[in-house]
Short mmCIF file of C-alpha atoms and ligand atoms in Angstrom, two decimals:
data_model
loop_
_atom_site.label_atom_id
_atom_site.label_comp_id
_atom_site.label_asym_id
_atom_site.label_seq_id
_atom_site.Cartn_x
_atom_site.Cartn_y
_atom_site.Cartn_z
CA UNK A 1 -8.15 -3.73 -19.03
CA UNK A 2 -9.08 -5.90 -21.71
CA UNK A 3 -9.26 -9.85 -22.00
CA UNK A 4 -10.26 -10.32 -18.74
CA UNK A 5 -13.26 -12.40 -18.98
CA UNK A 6 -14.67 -15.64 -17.03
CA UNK A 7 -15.48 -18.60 -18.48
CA UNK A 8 -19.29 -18.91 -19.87
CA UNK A 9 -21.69 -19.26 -16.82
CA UNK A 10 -23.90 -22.54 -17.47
CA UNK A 11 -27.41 -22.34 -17.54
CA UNK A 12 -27.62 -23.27 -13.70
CA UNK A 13 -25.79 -20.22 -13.18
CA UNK A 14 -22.73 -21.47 -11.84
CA UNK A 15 -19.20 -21.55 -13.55
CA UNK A 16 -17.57 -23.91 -15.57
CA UNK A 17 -15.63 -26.36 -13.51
CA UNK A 18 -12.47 -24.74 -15.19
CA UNK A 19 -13.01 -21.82 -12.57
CA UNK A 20 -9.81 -22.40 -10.66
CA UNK A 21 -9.92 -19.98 -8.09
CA UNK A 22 -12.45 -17.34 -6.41
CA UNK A 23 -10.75 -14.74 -4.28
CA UNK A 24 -12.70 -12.97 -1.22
CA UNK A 25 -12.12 -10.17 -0.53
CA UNK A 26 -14.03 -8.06 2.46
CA UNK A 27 -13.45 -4.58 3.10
CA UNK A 28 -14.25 -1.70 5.23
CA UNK A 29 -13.53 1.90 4.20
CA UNK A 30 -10.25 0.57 2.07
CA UNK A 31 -10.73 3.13 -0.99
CA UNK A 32 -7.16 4.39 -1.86
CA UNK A 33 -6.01 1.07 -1.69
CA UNK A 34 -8.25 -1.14 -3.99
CA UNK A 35 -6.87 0.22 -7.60
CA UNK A 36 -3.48 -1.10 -6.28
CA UNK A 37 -4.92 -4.29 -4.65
CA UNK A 38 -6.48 -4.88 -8.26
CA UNK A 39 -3.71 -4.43 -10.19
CA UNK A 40 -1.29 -6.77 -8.24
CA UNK A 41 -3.89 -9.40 -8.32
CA UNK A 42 -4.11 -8.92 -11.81
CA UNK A 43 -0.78 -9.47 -12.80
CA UNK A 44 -0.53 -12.27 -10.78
CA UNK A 45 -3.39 -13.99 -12.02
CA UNK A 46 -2.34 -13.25 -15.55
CA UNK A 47 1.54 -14.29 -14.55
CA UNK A 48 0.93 -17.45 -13.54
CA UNK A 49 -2.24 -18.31 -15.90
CA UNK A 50 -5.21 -18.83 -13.31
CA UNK A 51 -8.37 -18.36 -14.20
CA UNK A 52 -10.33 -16.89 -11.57
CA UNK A 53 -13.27 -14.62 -9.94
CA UNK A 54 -13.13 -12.08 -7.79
CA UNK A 55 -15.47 -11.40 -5.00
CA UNK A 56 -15.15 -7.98 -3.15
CA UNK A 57 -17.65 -8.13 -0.01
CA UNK A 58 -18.09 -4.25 0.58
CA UNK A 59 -18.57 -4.10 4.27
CA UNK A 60 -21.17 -0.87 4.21
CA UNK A 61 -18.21 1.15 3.50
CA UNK A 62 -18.68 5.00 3.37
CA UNK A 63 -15.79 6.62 1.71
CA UNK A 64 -16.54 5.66 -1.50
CA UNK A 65 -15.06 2.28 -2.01
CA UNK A 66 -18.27 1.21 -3.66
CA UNK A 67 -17.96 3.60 -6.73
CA UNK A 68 -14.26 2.43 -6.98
CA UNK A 69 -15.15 -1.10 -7.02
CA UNK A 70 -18.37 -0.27 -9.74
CA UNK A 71 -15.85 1.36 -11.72
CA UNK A 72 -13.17 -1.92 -11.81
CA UNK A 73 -16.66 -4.02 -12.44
CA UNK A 74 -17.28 -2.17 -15.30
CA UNK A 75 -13.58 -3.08 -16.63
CA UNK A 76 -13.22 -6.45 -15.69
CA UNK A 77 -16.18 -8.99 -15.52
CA UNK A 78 -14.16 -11.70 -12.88
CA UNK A 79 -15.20 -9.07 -10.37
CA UNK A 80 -18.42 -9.73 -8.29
CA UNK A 81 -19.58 -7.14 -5.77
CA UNK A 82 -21.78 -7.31 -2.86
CA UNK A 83 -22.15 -4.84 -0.64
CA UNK A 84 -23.66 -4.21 2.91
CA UNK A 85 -26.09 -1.08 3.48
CA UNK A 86 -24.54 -1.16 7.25
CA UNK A 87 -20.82 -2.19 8.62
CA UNK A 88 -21.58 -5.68 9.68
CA UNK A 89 -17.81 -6.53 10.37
CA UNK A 90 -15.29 -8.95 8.70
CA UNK A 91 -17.21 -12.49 9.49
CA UNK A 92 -20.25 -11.33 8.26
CA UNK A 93 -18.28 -9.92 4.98
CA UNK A 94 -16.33 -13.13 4.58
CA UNK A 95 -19.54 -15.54 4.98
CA UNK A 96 -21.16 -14.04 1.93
CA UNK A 97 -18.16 -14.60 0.21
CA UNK A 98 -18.40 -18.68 1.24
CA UNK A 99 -21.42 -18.82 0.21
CA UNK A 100 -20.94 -17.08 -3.52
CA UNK A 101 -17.69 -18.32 -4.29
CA UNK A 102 -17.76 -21.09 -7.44
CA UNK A 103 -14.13 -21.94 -7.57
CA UNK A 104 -12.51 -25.09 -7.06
CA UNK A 105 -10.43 -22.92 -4.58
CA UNK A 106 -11.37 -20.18 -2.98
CA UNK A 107 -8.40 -17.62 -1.32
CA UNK A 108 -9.74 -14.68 1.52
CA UNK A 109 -7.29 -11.75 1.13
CA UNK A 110 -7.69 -8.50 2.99
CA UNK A 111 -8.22 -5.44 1.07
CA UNK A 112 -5.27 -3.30 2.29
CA UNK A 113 -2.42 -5.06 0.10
CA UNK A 114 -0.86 -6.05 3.48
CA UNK A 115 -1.55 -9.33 2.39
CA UNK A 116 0.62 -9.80 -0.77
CA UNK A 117 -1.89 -11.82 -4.04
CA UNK A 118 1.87 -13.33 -5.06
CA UNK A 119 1.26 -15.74 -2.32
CA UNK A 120 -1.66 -17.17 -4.42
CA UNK A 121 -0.45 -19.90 -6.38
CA UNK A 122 1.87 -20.79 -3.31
CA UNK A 123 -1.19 -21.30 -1.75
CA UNK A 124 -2.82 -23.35 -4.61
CA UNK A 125 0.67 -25.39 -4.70
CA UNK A 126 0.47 -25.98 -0.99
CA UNK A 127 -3.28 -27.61 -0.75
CA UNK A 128 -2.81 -29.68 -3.75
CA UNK A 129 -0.44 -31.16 -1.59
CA UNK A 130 -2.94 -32.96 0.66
CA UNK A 131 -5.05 -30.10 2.74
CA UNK A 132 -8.15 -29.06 2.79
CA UNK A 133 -7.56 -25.78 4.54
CA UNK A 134 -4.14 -24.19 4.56
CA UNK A 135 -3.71 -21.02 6.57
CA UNK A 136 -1.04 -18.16 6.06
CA UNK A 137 1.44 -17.15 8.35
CA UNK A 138 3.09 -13.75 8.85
CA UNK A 139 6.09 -15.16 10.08
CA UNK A 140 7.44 -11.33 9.77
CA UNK A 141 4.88 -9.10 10.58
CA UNK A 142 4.29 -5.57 10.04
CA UNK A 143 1.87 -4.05 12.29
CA UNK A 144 2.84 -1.79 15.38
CA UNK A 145 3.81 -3.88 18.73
CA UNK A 146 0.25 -3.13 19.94
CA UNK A 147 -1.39 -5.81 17.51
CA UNK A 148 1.56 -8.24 17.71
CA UNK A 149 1.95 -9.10 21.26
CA UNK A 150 -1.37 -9.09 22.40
CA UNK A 151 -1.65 -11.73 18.71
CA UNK A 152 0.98 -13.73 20.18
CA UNK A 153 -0.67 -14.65 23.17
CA UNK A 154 -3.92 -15.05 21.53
CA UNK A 155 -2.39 -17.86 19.07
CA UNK A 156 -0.60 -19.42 21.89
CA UNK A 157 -3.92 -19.41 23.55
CA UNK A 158 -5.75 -21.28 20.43
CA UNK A 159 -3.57 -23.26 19.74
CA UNK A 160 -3.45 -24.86 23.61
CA UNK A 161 -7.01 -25.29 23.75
CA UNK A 162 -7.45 -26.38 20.34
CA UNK A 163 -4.40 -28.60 19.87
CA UNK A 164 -4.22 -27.21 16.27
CA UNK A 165 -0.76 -26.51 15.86
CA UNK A 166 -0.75 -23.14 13.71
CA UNK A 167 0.91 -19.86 14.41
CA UNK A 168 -1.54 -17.28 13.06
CA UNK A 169 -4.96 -18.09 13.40
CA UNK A 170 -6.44 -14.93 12.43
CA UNK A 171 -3.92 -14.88 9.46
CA UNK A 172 -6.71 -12.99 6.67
CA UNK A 173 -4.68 -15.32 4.00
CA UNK A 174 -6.03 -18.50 3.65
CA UNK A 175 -7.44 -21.57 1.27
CA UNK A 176 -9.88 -23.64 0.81
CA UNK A 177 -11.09 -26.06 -1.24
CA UNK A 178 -14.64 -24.99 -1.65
CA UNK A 179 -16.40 -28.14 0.06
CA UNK A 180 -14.62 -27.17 3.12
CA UNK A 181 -17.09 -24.27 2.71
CA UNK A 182 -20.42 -25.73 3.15
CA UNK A 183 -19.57 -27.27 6.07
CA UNK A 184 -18.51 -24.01 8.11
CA UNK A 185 -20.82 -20.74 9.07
CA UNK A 186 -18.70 -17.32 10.34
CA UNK A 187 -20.96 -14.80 11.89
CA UNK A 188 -19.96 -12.11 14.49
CA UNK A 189 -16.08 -12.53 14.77
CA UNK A 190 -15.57 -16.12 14.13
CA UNK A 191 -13.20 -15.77 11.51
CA UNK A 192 -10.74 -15.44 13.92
CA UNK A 193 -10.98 -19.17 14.51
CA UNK A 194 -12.37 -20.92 10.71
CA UNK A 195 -9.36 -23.33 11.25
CA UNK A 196 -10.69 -24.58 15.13
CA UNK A 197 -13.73 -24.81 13.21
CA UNK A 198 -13.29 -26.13 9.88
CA UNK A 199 -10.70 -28.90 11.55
CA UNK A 200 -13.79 -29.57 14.15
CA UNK A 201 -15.24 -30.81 10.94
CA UNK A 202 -12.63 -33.22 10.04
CA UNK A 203 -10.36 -30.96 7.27
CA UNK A 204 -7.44 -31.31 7.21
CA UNK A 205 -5.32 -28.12 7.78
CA UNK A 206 -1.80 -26.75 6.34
CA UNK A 207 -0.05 -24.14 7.11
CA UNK A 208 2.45 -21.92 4.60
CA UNK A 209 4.80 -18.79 5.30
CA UNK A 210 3.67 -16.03 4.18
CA UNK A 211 4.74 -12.13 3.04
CA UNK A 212 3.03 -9.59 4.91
CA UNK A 213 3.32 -5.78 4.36
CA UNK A 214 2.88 -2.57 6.29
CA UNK A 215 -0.47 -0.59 5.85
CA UNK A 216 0.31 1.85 2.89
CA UNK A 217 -3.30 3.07 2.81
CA UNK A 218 -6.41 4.06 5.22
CA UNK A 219 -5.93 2.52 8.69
CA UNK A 220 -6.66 -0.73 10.30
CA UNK A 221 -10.19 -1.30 11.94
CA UNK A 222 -9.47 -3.65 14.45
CA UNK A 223 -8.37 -2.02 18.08
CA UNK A 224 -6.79 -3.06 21.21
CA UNK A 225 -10.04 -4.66 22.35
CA UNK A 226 -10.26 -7.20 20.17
CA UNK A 227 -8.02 -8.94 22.04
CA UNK A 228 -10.40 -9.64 24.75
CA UNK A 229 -13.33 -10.22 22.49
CA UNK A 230 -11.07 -13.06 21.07
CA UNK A 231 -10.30 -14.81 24.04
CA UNK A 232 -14.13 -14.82 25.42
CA UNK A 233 -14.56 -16.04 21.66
CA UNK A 234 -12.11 -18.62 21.78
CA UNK A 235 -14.22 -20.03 25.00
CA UNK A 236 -17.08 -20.37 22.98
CA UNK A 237 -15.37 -21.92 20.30
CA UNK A 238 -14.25 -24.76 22.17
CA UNK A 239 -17.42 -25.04 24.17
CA UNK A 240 -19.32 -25.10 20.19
CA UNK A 241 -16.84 -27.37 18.64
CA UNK A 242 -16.39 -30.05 21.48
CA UNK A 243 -19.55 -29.94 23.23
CA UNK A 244 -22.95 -28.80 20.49
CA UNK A 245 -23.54 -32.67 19.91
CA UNK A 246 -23.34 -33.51 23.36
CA UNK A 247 -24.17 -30.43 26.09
CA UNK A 248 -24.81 -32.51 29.18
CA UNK A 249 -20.67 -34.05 29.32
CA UNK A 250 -20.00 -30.53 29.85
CA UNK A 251 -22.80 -29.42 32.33
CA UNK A 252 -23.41 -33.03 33.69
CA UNK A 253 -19.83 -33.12 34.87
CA UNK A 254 -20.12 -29.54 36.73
CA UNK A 255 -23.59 -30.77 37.44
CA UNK A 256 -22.52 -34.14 38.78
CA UNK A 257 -19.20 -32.28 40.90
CA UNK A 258 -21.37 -30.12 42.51
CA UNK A 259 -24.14 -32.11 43.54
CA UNK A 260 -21.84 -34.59 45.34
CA UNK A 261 -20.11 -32.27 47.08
CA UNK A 262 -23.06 -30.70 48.23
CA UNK A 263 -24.82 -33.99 49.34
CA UNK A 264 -21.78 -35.06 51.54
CA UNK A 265 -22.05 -31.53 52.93
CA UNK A 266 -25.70 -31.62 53.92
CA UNK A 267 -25.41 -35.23 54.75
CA UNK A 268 -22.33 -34.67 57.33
CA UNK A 269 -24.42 -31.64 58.78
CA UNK A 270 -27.73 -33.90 59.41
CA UNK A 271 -25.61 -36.42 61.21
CA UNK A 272 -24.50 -33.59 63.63
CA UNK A 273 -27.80 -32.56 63.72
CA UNK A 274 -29.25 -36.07 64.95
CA UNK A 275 -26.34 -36.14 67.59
CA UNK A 276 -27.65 -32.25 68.60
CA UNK A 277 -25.30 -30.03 66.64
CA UNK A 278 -27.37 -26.98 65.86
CA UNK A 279 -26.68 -26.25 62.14
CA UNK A 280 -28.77 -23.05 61.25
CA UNK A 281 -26.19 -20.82 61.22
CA UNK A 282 -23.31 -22.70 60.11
CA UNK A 283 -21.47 -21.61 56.65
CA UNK A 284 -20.76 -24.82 55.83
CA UNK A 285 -24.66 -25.48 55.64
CA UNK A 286 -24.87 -22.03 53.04
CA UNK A 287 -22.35 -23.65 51.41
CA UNK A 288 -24.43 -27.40 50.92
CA UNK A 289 -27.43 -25.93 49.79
CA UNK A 290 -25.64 -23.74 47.17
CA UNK A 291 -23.87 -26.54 46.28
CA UNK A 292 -26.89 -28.54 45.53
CA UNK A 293 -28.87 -25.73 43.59
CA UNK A 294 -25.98 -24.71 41.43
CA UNK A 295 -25.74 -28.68 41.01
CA UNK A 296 -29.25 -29.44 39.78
CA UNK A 297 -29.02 -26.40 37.50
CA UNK A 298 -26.12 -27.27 35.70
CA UNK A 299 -28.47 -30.57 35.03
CA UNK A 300 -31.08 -28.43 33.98
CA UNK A 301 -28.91 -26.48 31.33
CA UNK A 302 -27.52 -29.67 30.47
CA UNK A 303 -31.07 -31.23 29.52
CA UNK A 304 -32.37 -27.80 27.75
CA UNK A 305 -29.08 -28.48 25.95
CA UNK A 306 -29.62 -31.85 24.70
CA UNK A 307 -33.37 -31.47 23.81
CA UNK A 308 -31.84 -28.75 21.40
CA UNK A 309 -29.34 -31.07 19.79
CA UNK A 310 -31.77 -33.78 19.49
CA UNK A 311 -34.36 -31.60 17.77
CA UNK A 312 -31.39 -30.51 15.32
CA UNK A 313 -30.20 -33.89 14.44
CA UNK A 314 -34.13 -34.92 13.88
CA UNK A 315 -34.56 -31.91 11.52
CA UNK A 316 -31.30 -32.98 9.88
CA UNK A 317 -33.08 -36.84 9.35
CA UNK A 318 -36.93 -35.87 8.83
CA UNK A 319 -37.73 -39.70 8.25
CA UNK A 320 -36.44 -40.28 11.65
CA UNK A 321 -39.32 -39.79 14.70
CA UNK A 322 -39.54 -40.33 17.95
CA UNK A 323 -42.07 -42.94 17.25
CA UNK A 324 -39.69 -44.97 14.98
N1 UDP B 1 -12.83 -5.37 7.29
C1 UDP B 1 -14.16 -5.54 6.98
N2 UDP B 1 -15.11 -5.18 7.90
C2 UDP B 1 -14.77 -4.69 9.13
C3 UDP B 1 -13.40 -4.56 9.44
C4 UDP B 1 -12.46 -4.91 8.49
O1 UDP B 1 -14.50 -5.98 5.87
O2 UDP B 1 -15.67 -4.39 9.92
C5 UDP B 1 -11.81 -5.72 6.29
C6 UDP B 1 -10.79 -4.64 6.03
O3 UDP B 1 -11.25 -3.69 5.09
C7 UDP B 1 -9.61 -5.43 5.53
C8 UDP B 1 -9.70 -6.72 6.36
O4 UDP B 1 -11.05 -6.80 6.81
O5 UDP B 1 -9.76 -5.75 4.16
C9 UDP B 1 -8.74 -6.71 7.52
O6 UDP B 1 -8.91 -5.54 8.29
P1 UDP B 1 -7.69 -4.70 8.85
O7 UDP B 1 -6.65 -4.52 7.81
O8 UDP B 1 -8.23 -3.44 9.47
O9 UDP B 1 -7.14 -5.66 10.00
P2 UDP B 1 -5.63 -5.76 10.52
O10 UDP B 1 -4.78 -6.03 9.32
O11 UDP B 1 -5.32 -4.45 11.13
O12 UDP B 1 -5.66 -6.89 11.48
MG1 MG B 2 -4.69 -5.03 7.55
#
């Protein structure tokens, strides 16, 4: 493989602003498949003339995918490895990656070929045309009935509670202009939902068609369960993207619902009370008092909430006190 060379790093260390693209790429366990995965993105890259780096993220893999990729690093100096002494799963992986990457673009591709590297300068075409974000879609999917329904519901699900209109959220294609980047964090399995968060950042986000293959090599390392992983995940995605600045609307309002239901409760029972209703052992009066605890505790996560976010904004704005 010879030619393949990046332009000159500067003496900052980063890469000439002609670096078009960086591609990231995590993987788990994906040996037999990464010669091929290398030389389709090769002759893509070299097809359509973009210059570009190559970032494999290996995922503490232990079948030997490391001295594969050490081998193609050897050959070909757009290829960056970093590597994981443990599996710390795709997000983790991917969030390296973000943080690495020195392209203008940068493209996440999965390891396994399903993902096809001819959809890359589609994807560059598409976000020049006004996105920040533009996220892939297998439209025709080849994965076993197990993965696709249970994927189905899950993107209807995002999509409802998001109001981001995509089809496949957890589509491992994507781009980004490299800003977008900076502005995001993935850690445990958020990757599932960068466009919920990247669009809670004010990006704007594109979707494109894309080819998808069956698994020719290894086997896939996400199971059934991830489907309910990714709906408890999608709660807390909403709850971090609508509510972090501003914890008590959410916890004030249960707060607030509770309380007042509770107080009319009580305050109908002390009436009867006065009028000589014995109310010991009455559910309803059970019911008021929980009422009123679970009430004043939803205040009290609500305030433990909103000292947090104050104390983040100040340490964003160190000028700004509380004594200003
Ligand atoms: N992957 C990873 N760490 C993990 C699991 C997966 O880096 O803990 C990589 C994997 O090697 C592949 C990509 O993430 O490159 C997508 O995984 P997979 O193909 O198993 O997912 P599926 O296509 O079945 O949804
Ligand atoms: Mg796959």
């Amino acid at each position: 493989m010879e030619g393949k060379s990046l332009p000159d790093e500067t003496e900052a260390g980063r890469v000439d602003s002609v670096l078009e693209l960086s591609l990231v790429i995590p993987l788990y366990n994906e040996v037999d498949s990464l010669p091929h995965l290398i030389d389709a993105i090769d002759s893509t890259l070299l097809k359509h003339k973009i210059v570009a780096e190559i970032l494999f993220i290996n995922d503490g893999s232990t079948d030997g995918s490391d001295q594969v990729l050490s081998d193609l690093e050897q050959k070909d100096n757009r290829i960056r490895i970093f590597s994981f002494r443990r599996n710390r799963g795709k997000s983790a992986a991917l969030d390296v990656g973000f943080r690495h990457a020195k392209g203008k673009y940068v493209i996440t591709m999965d390891a396994d070929l399903q993902d096809d590297p001819e959809e890359i300068p589609k994807l560059i075409t598409k976000i020049e045309e006004g996105f920040d974000v533009v996220s892939g879609w297998k439209k025709k999917r080849y994965d076993p009935i197990s993965k696709t329904i249970p994927s189905k519901v899950f993107n209807w699900a995002a999509r409802t509670v998001s109001g981001i209109k995509l089809h496949d959220f957890n589509c491992g294609l994507k781009i980004y202009r490299r800003e977008v980047l900076d502005t995001i964090r993935v850690y445990g399995e958020l990757h599932r939902f960068i466009p919920i968060l990247a669009a809670a950042q004010g990006w704007r986000i594109g979707e494109l068609v894309v080819q998808h293959h069956p698994r020719k090599w290894g086997k896939t390392k996400f199971g059934f369960t991830r489907f309910f992983s990714g709906l408890l995940d999608l709660i807390s995605i909403v709850f971090i993207t609508r509510f972090t600045s501003s914890p008590m609307h959410l916890f004030g309002s249960f707060g607030f619902i509770s309380l007042i239901f509770g107080f009319f409760i009580l305050a109908y029972l002390s009436i009867g009370w006065f009028i000589g209703d014995p109310i010991g052992q009455r559910p309803l009066f059970f019911l008021g008092i929980l009422l009123v605890i679970v009430g004043i505790q939803f205040f009290s996560m609500g305030w433990i909430g909103e000292m947090i976010s104050h104390m983040f904004a100040m340490a964003k704005n160190p000028k700004q006190t509380m004594d200003d």
